[in-house]
Amino acid sequence: MNRIKQLRKEKGLTLQQVADDLTAALTKQGERHIAKSTVLRWENGKNSPTAEMWGLLANYFGVSVDYLQGAWSRKEVLELMSSSLLDNYDRIYKMAIEYGGDGEEWRLLDEISVDGGDEIYITGSGQVMKFNESALSSTPSKKKFIDELRRNYFEGLAFAVLQFVYYRGVLHNFHTEEHFDYEARIEADDKLTDAEKVMRLNYKSYPKIKGDENVHRFMMNFWRKRNSEKRLAFLDAFFHEYDDNSILEDAVVNKIMQEKAPAETMALVLTSVINSAINSFGIAVRSKNELYIISRLEQQYKELSNEFDELQKENDRLKAELASKR
């Protein structure tokens, strides 16, 4: 549906005023008279303006032809994300408590995948494991939540945004000095059993704790924005920090925007693009872990080389000492 009526209402114009203004503009060019009924048929989609008339209407309302014809604007995409979060966050939080239990709400974002592919699981040590969806979704407790998120496209979009925030926090806090300090403290804590140490180092590791905190901080900042414009600016700035808006500038998203797709389709496309970004976080963690392993091996090699050199020197000294006694 085009936006002629929407823009006319926003500007407080009547059908007759629009018809008269267009007629005045066309009269200067020696063109025909525009009737009020013609504008009404354009608004209702019963007739379509000519290409020239679309251009005139766009200039009249001060917008692009694509936008006038119904294409999504960047602002509307952000509004869809914002409304999805506002309308579905409470439900997702209740799902998180039901799934993980009180204090374990983070598990829903960590363990559930709704993108239809393999699920990525990042251990505390940085091992990135992939599980086939069919095996995971066969678990009744998981399947229940996955089915709900897939049925409600806007709830699924809100979940994808929150999961993006969670894994972004995981990635940013993986193999940092704080991460290593945390693991050292856990290893040195004599009050913890071996099982408790494994739990804190792998199951609910430092990066996952920080990922959960990232979600709470994100939503606190989102809720603090008291009007729609501020919330949209917050979301825009947040995604701008991620790879120069690769999500909002994604080719598929832009194609759907131009095709004037319904909100449900846009929600599905955004969810898919965001899930692709989430999967890239898993790849980035694996890369970080591989670099860390390489650096550790290089350090160990250096230490062993130094030890070998010292042993060689000691061996040479002992040989010289033995030779001097003969």
Short mmCIF file of C-alpha atoms in Angstrom, two decimals:
data_model
loop_
_atom_site.label_atom_id
_atom_site.label_comp_id
_atom_site.label_asym_id
_atom_site.label_seq_id
_atom_site.Cartn_x
_atom_site.Cartn_y
_atom_site.Cartn_z
CA MET A 1 0.00 0.00 0.00
CA ASN A 2 1.32 3.46 -0.88
CA ARG A 3 1.72 6.27 1.63
CA ILE A 4 -0.26 9.01 -0.09
CA LYS A 5 -3.03 8.97 2.53
CA GLN A 6 -0.56 8.65 5.42
CA LEU A 7 1.46 11.67 4.28
CA ARG A 8 -1.66 13.68 3.51
CA LYS A 9 -2.99 13.05 7.04
CA GLU A 10 0.40 13.86 8.58
CA LYS A 11 0.36 17.22 6.83
CA GLY A 12 -3.28 17.90 7.77
CA LEU A 13 -4.45 18.16 4.16
CA THR A 14 -7.83 17.25 2.71
CA LEU A 15 -8.31 15.33 -0.52
CA GLN A 16 -9.54 18.52 -2.15
CA GLN A 17 -6.46 20.48 -1.05
CA VAL A 18 -4.12 17.85 -2.52
CA ALA A 19 -6.15 17.76 -5.74
CA ASP A 20 -6.13 21.57 -6.02
CA ASP A 21 -2.38 21.82 -5.32
CA LEU A 22 -1.58 19.16 -7.92
CA THR A 23 -3.91 20.81 -10.43
CA ALA A 24 -2.16 24.15 -9.85
CA ALA A 25 1.23 22.55 -10.44
CA LEU A 26 0.03 20.77 -13.56
CA THR A 27 -1.74 23.84 -14.93
CA LYS A 28 1.61 25.61 -15.10
CA GLN A 29 2.75 22.80 -17.36
CA GLY A 30 -0.43 22.87 -19.43
CA GLU A 31 -1.57 19.52 -18.05
CA ARG A 32 -4.96 18.20 -17.00
CA HIS A 33 -7.15 18.89 -13.96
CA ILE A 34 -6.85 16.51 -10.98
CA ALA A 35 -10.13 15.62 -9.25
CA LYS A 36 -10.54 14.77 -5.58
CA SER A 37 -11.89 11.37 -6.56
CA THR A 38 -8.66 10.67 -8.48
CA VAL A 39 -6.56 11.26 -5.37
CA LEU A 40 -8.91 9.01 -3.39
CA ARG A 41 -8.49 6.17 -5.92
CA TRP A 42 -4.70 6.55 -5.69
CA GLU A 43 -4.88 6.29 -1.91
CA ASN A 44 -7.07 3.18 -2.03
CA GLY A 45 -4.91 1.55 -4.66
CA LYS A 46 -7.78 1.33 -7.16
CA ASN A 47 -5.77 3.37 -9.67
CA SER A 48 -2.05 4.04 -9.86
CA PRO A 49 -0.44 7.39 -10.72
CA THR A 50 1.76 7.60 -13.80
CA ALA A 51 5.54 7.64 -13.36
CA GLU A 52 5.49 11.40 -13.86
CA MET A 53 2.73 11.81 -11.29
CA TRP A 54 4.62 9.69 -8.75
CA GLY A 55 7.52 12.10 -9.12
CA LEU A 56 5.25 15.11 -8.69
CA LEU A 57 3.60 13.59 -5.60
CA ALA A 58 7.01 12.75 -4.10
CA ASN A 59 8.18 16.33 -4.56
CA TYR A 60 4.88 17.60 -3.16
CA PHE A 61 5.23 15.57 0.05
CA GLY A 62 9.01 15.95 0.26
CA VAL A 63 9.84 12.24 0.17
CA SER A 64 11.40 9.74 -2.24
CA VAL A 65 9.26 7.94 -4.81
CA ASP A 66 10.21 4.56 -3.26
CA TYR A 67 9.05 5.69 0.16
CA LEU A 68 5.84 7.17 -1.25
CA GLN A 69 5.10 3.89 -3.03
CA GLY A 70 5.39 2.00 0.24
CA ALA A 71 9.05 0.98 0.55
CA TRP A 72 10.36 0.56 4.07
CA SER A 73 12.45 3.36 5.53
CA ARG A 74 15.36 2.76 7.89
CA LYS A 75 13.32 4.40 10.63
CA GLU A 76 10.47 1.94 10.09
CA VAL A 77 12.84 -1.02 10.30
CA LEU A 78 14.12 0.31 13.63
CA GLU A 79 10.52 0.89 14.75
CA LEU A 80 9.77 -2.77 13.98
CA MET A 81 12.70 -3.86 16.15
CA SER A 82 11.69 -1.45 18.90
CA SER A 83 8.02 -2.48 18.97
CA SER A 84 9.01 -6.17 18.89
CA LEU A 85 11.16 -5.67 21.98
CA LEU A 86 8.52 -3.59 23.77
CA ASP A 87 5.73 -6.05 23.04
CA ASN A 88 7.59 -9.32 23.64
CA TYR A 89 10.36 -8.79 26.22
CA ASP A 90 8.15 -9.70 29.19
CA ARG A 91 7.09 -12.94 27.51
CA ILE A 92 10.67 -13.85 26.60
CA TYR A 93 11.78 -13.18 30.18
CA LYS A 94 9.04 -15.48 31.48
CA MET A 95 10.17 -18.12 28.98
CA ALA A 96 13.74 -17.71 30.25
CA ILE A 97 12.67 -18.35 33.85
CA GLU A 98 10.54 -21.31 32.79
CA TYR A 99 13.38 -22.78 30.74
CA GLY A 100 16.41 -22.14 32.92
CA GLY A 101 14.95 -21.45 36.34
CA ASP A 102 15.37 -18.45 38.61
CA GLY A 103 18.93 -17.16 38.35
CA GLU A 104 19.58 -19.23 35.22
CA GLU A 105 17.62 -17.09 32.77
CA TRP A 106 20.72 -16.68 30.59
CA ARG A 107 20.42 -20.30 29.45
CA LEU A 108 17.53 -19.54 27.09
CA LEU A 109 19.69 -17.16 25.03
CA ASP A 110 22.69 -19.46 25.33
CA GLU A 111 21.06 -22.75 24.41
CA ILE A 112 18.10 -22.05 22.11
CA SER A 113 18.45 -21.51 18.36
CA VAL A 114 15.52 -20.54 16.13
CA ASP A 115 17.27 -19.95 12.81
CA GLY A 116 16.66 -23.41 11.41
CA GLY A 117 20.31 -24.41 11.21
CA ASP A 118 22.93 -25.84 13.51
CA GLU A 119 23.08 -24.48 17.02
CA ILE A 120 26.36 -23.02 18.21
CA TYR A 121 27.49 -23.61 21.78
CA ILE A 122 30.59 -21.94 23.18
CA THR A 123 32.26 -23.61 26.15
CA GLY A 124 34.13 -21.64 28.78
CA SER A 125 37.44 -22.80 27.33
CA GLY A 126 36.44 -21.42 23.94
CA GLN A 127 35.55 -24.66 22.21
CA VAL A 128 32.84 -23.90 19.63
CA MET A 129 30.53 -26.87 19.28
CA LYS A 130 27.81 -27.26 16.63
CA PHE A 131 24.76 -29.42 17.17
CA ASN A 132 22.31 -30.42 14.49
CA GLU A 133 18.98 -28.73 15.10
CA SER A 134 16.93 -31.92 14.75
CA ALA A 135 18.74 -33.47 17.70
CA LEU A 136 18.31 -30.40 19.87
CA SER A 137 14.73 -29.54 19.01
CA SER A 138 13.70 -33.11 19.78
CA THR A 139 14.12 -32.23 23.46
CA PRO A 140 10.56 -31.40 24.53
CA SER A 141 11.54 -28.41 26.66
CA LYS A 142 13.51 -26.85 23.81
CA LYS A 143 11.03 -27.69 21.08
CA LYS A 144 8.25 -25.94 22.97
CA PHE A 145 10.10 -22.64 23.06
CA ILE A 146 11.51 -22.93 19.54
CA ASP A 147 8.03 -23.57 18.15
CA GLU A 148 6.61 -20.54 19.94
CA LEU A 149 9.39 -18.25 18.74
CA ARG A 150 8.92 -19.46 15.18
CA ARG A 151 5.15 -19.04 15.24
CA ASN A 152 5.30 -15.45 16.43
CA TYR A 153 7.56 -13.61 13.98
CA PHE A 154 7.83 -10.48 16.12
CA GLU A 155 8.62 -12.46 19.27
CA GLY A 156 11.27 -14.31 17.25
CA LEU A 157 12.76 -10.97 16.14
CA ALA A 158 12.90 -9.69 19.71
CA PHE A 159 14.59 -12.93 20.79
CA ALA A 160 17.14 -12.63 17.97
CA VAL A 161 18.02 -9.05 19.02
CA LEU A 162 18.49 -10.14 22.65
CA GLN A 163 20.55 -13.17 21.61
CA PHE A 164 22.70 -10.89 19.44
CA VAL A 165 23.31 -8.66 22.48
CA TYR A 166 24.12 -11.72 24.62
CA TYR A 167 26.67 -13.26 22.24
CA ARG A 168 28.21 -9.89 21.55
CA GLY A 169 28.88 -9.65 25.28
CA VAL A 170 30.30 -13.18 25.27
CA LEU A 171 32.70 -12.36 22.44
CA HIS A 172 33.87 -9.05 23.90
CA ASN A 173 34.72 -10.70 27.22
CA PHE A 174 36.37 -13.85 25.90
CA HIS A 175 40.09 -14.29 26.64
CA THR A 176 40.44 -10.88 28.24
CA GLU A 177 42.63 -10.22 31.28
CA GLU A 178 39.47 -10.27 33.41
CA HIS A 179 38.52 -13.65 31.94
CA PHE A 180 41.92 -15.16 32.78
CA ASP A 181 41.88 -13.61 36.28
CA TYR A 182 38.44 -15.08 36.90
CA GLU A 183 39.58 -18.56 35.86
CA ALA A 184 42.71 -18.28 38.03
CA ARG A 185 40.59 -17.37 41.07
CA ILE A 186 38.25 -20.30 40.45
CA GLU A 187 41.17 -22.73 40.07
CA ALA A 188 42.75 -21.46 43.29
CA ASP A 189 39.54 -21.53 45.36
CA ASP A 190 39.92 -24.47 47.77
CA LYS A 191 36.32 -24.08 48.92
CA LEU A 192 35.02 -25.24 45.53
CA THR A 193 34.78 -28.89 44.58
CA ASP A 194 36.16 -30.07 41.24
CA ALA A 195 32.61 -30.33 39.92
CA GLU A 196 31.85 -26.75 40.98
CA LYS A 197 35.02 -25.53 39.29
CA VAL A 198 34.07 -27.27 36.04
CA MET A 199 30.62 -25.72 36.31
CA ARG A 200 31.99 -22.19 36.67
CA LEU A 201 34.76 -22.57 34.12
CA ASN A 202 32.69 -24.18 31.37
CA TYR A 203 28.95 -24.23 32.03
CA LYS A 204 28.47 -20.67 33.31
CA SER A 205 31.82 -19.19 32.38
CA TYR A 206 32.99 -15.61 32.76
CA PRO A 207 32.09 -14.63 29.15
CA LYS A 208 28.57 -16.00 29.64
CA ILE A 209 28.17 -14.06 32.87
CA LYS A 210 29.21 -10.90 31.04
CA GLY A 211 26.93 -11.76 28.11
CA ASP A 212 23.99 -11.97 30.50
CA GLU A 213 24.99 -8.66 32.09
CA ASN A 214 25.20 -7.14 28.61
CA VAL A 215 21.56 -8.06 27.95
CA HIS A 216 20.37 -6.51 31.23
CA ARG A 217 22.39 -3.35 30.58
CA PHE A 218 21.05 -3.13 27.02
CA MET A 219 17.43 -3.42 28.15
CA MET A 220 17.94 -0.97 31.03
CA ASN A 221 19.26 1.61 28.56
CA PHE A 222 16.45 0.80 26.13
CA TRP A 223 13.74 1.22 28.79
CA ARG A 224 15.25 4.51 29.97
CA LYS A 225 14.52 6.10 26.62
CA ARG A 226 11.18 7.69 27.38
CA ASN A 227 10.00 8.29 23.83
CA SER A 228 10.05 6.48 20.53
CA GLU A 229 12.60 8.73 18.85
CA LYS A 230 15.17 8.17 21.61
CA ARG A 231 14.64 4.41 21.54
CA LEU A 232 15.15 4.35 17.78
CA ALA A 233 18.31 6.44 18.11
CA PHE A 234 19.58 4.01 20.77
CA LEU A 235 18.99 0.96 18.54
CA ASP A 236 20.51 2.72 15.54
CA ALA A 237 23.64 3.61 17.52
CA PHE A 238 23.88 0.09 18.95
CA PHE A 239 23.82 -1.60 15.55
CA HIS A 240 26.09 1.07 14.11
CA GLU A 241 28.80 -0.17 16.49
CA TYR A 242 28.58 -3.61 14.87
CA ASP A 243 30.50 -3.70 11.58
CA ASP A 244 29.17 -0.41 10.20
CA ASN A 245 25.50 -1.34 10.28
CA SER A 246 25.97 -4.57 8.33
CA ILE A 247 22.61 -5.78 9.66
CA LEU A 248 20.57 -2.74 8.68
CA GLU A 249 22.55 -2.36 5.46
CA ASP A 250 22.30 -6.04 4.52
CA ALA A 251 21.49 -6.58 0.83
CA VAL A 252 18.55 -8.89 1.54
CA VAL A 253 17.09 -6.48 4.10
CA ASN A 254 17.37 -3.62 1.62
CA LYS A 255 15.74 -5.70 -1.12
CA ILE A 256 12.80 -6.51 1.15
CA MET A 257 12.56 -2.82 2.07
CA GLN A 258 12.31 -1.87 -1.60
CA GLU A 259 9.75 -4.59 -2.31
CA LYS A 260 7.37 -3.09 0.26
CA ALA A 261 7.13 -6.42 2.07
CA PRO A 262 4.67 -6.87 4.96
CA ALA A 263 5.91 -6.52 8.53
CA GLU A 264 5.87 -10.30 9.10
CA THR A 265 8.24 -10.84 6.16
CA MET A 266 10.54 -8.05 7.31
CA ALA A 267 10.64 -9.57 10.82
CA LEU A 268 11.60 -12.97 9.39
CA VAL A 269 14.35 -11.48 7.22
CA LEU A 270 15.78 -9.41 10.08
CA THR A 271 15.74 -12.46 12.34
CA SER A 272 17.66 -14.48 9.75
CA VAL A 273 20.26 -11.74 9.18
CA ILE A 274 20.75 -11.25 12.93
CA ASN A 275 21.16 -15.01 13.41
CA SER A 276 23.87 -15.01 10.73
CA ALA A 277 25.67 -12.32 12.73
CA ILE A 278 25.31 -14.42 15.88
CA ASN A 279 26.90 -17.38 14.09
CA SER A 280 29.79 -15.11 13.11
CA PHE A 281 30.37 -14.46 16.82
CA GLY A 282 30.93 -18.20 17.27
CA ILE A 283 33.47 -18.14 14.46
CA ALA A 284 35.20 -15.12 16.02
CA VAL A 285 35.41 -16.87 19.40
CA ARG A 286 36.88 -19.95 17.76
CA SER A 287 39.42 -17.74 15.98
CA LYS A 288 40.32 -16.04 19.25
CA ASN A 289 40.74 -19.39 20.93
CA GLU A 290 42.94 -20.72 18.12
CA LEU A 291 45.15 -17.62 18.29
CA TYR A 292 45.37 -18.03 22.06
CA ILE A 293 46.38 -21.70 21.70
CA ILE A 294 49.01 -20.76 19.13
CA SER A 295 50.39 -18.03 21.39
CA ARG A 296 50.49 -20.47 24.31
CA LEU A 297 52.30 -23.06 22.22
CA GLU A 298 54.76 -20.43 21.02
CA GLN A 299 55.36 -19.35 24.62
CA GLN A 300 55.85 -22.96 25.72
CA TYR A 301 58.22 -23.53 22.81
CA LYS A 302 60.18 -20.44 23.82
CA GLU A 303 60.36 -21.60 27.44
CA LEU A 304 61.45 -25.10 26.40
CA SER A 305 64.06 -23.62 24.07
CA ASN A 306 65.43 -21.52 26.90
CA GLU A 307 65.51 -24.55 29.18
CA PHE A 308 67.26 -26.55 26.47
CA ASP A 309 69.82 -23.76 26.03
CA GLU A 310 70.46 -23.69 29.78
CA LEU A 311 70.79 -27.47 29.88
CA GLN A 312 73.15 -27.34 26.90
CA LYS A 313 75.27 -24.72 28.65
CA GLU A 314 75.31 -26.81 31.83
CA ASN A 315 76.24 -29.87 29.80
CA ASP A 316 79.09 -27.99 28.12
CA ARG A 317 80.29 -26.73 31.50
CA LEU A 318 80.26 -30.23 32.97
CA LYS A 319 82.13 -31.59 29.95
CA ALA A 320 84.77 -28.86 30.29
CA GLU A 321 85.06 -29.52 34.03
CA LEU A 322 85.45 -33.27 33.44
CA ALA A 323 88.03 -32.69 30.74
CA SER A 324 90.08 -30.42 33.01
CA LYS A 325 90.31 -33.18 35.63
CA ARG A 326 91.76 -35.73 33.24
#
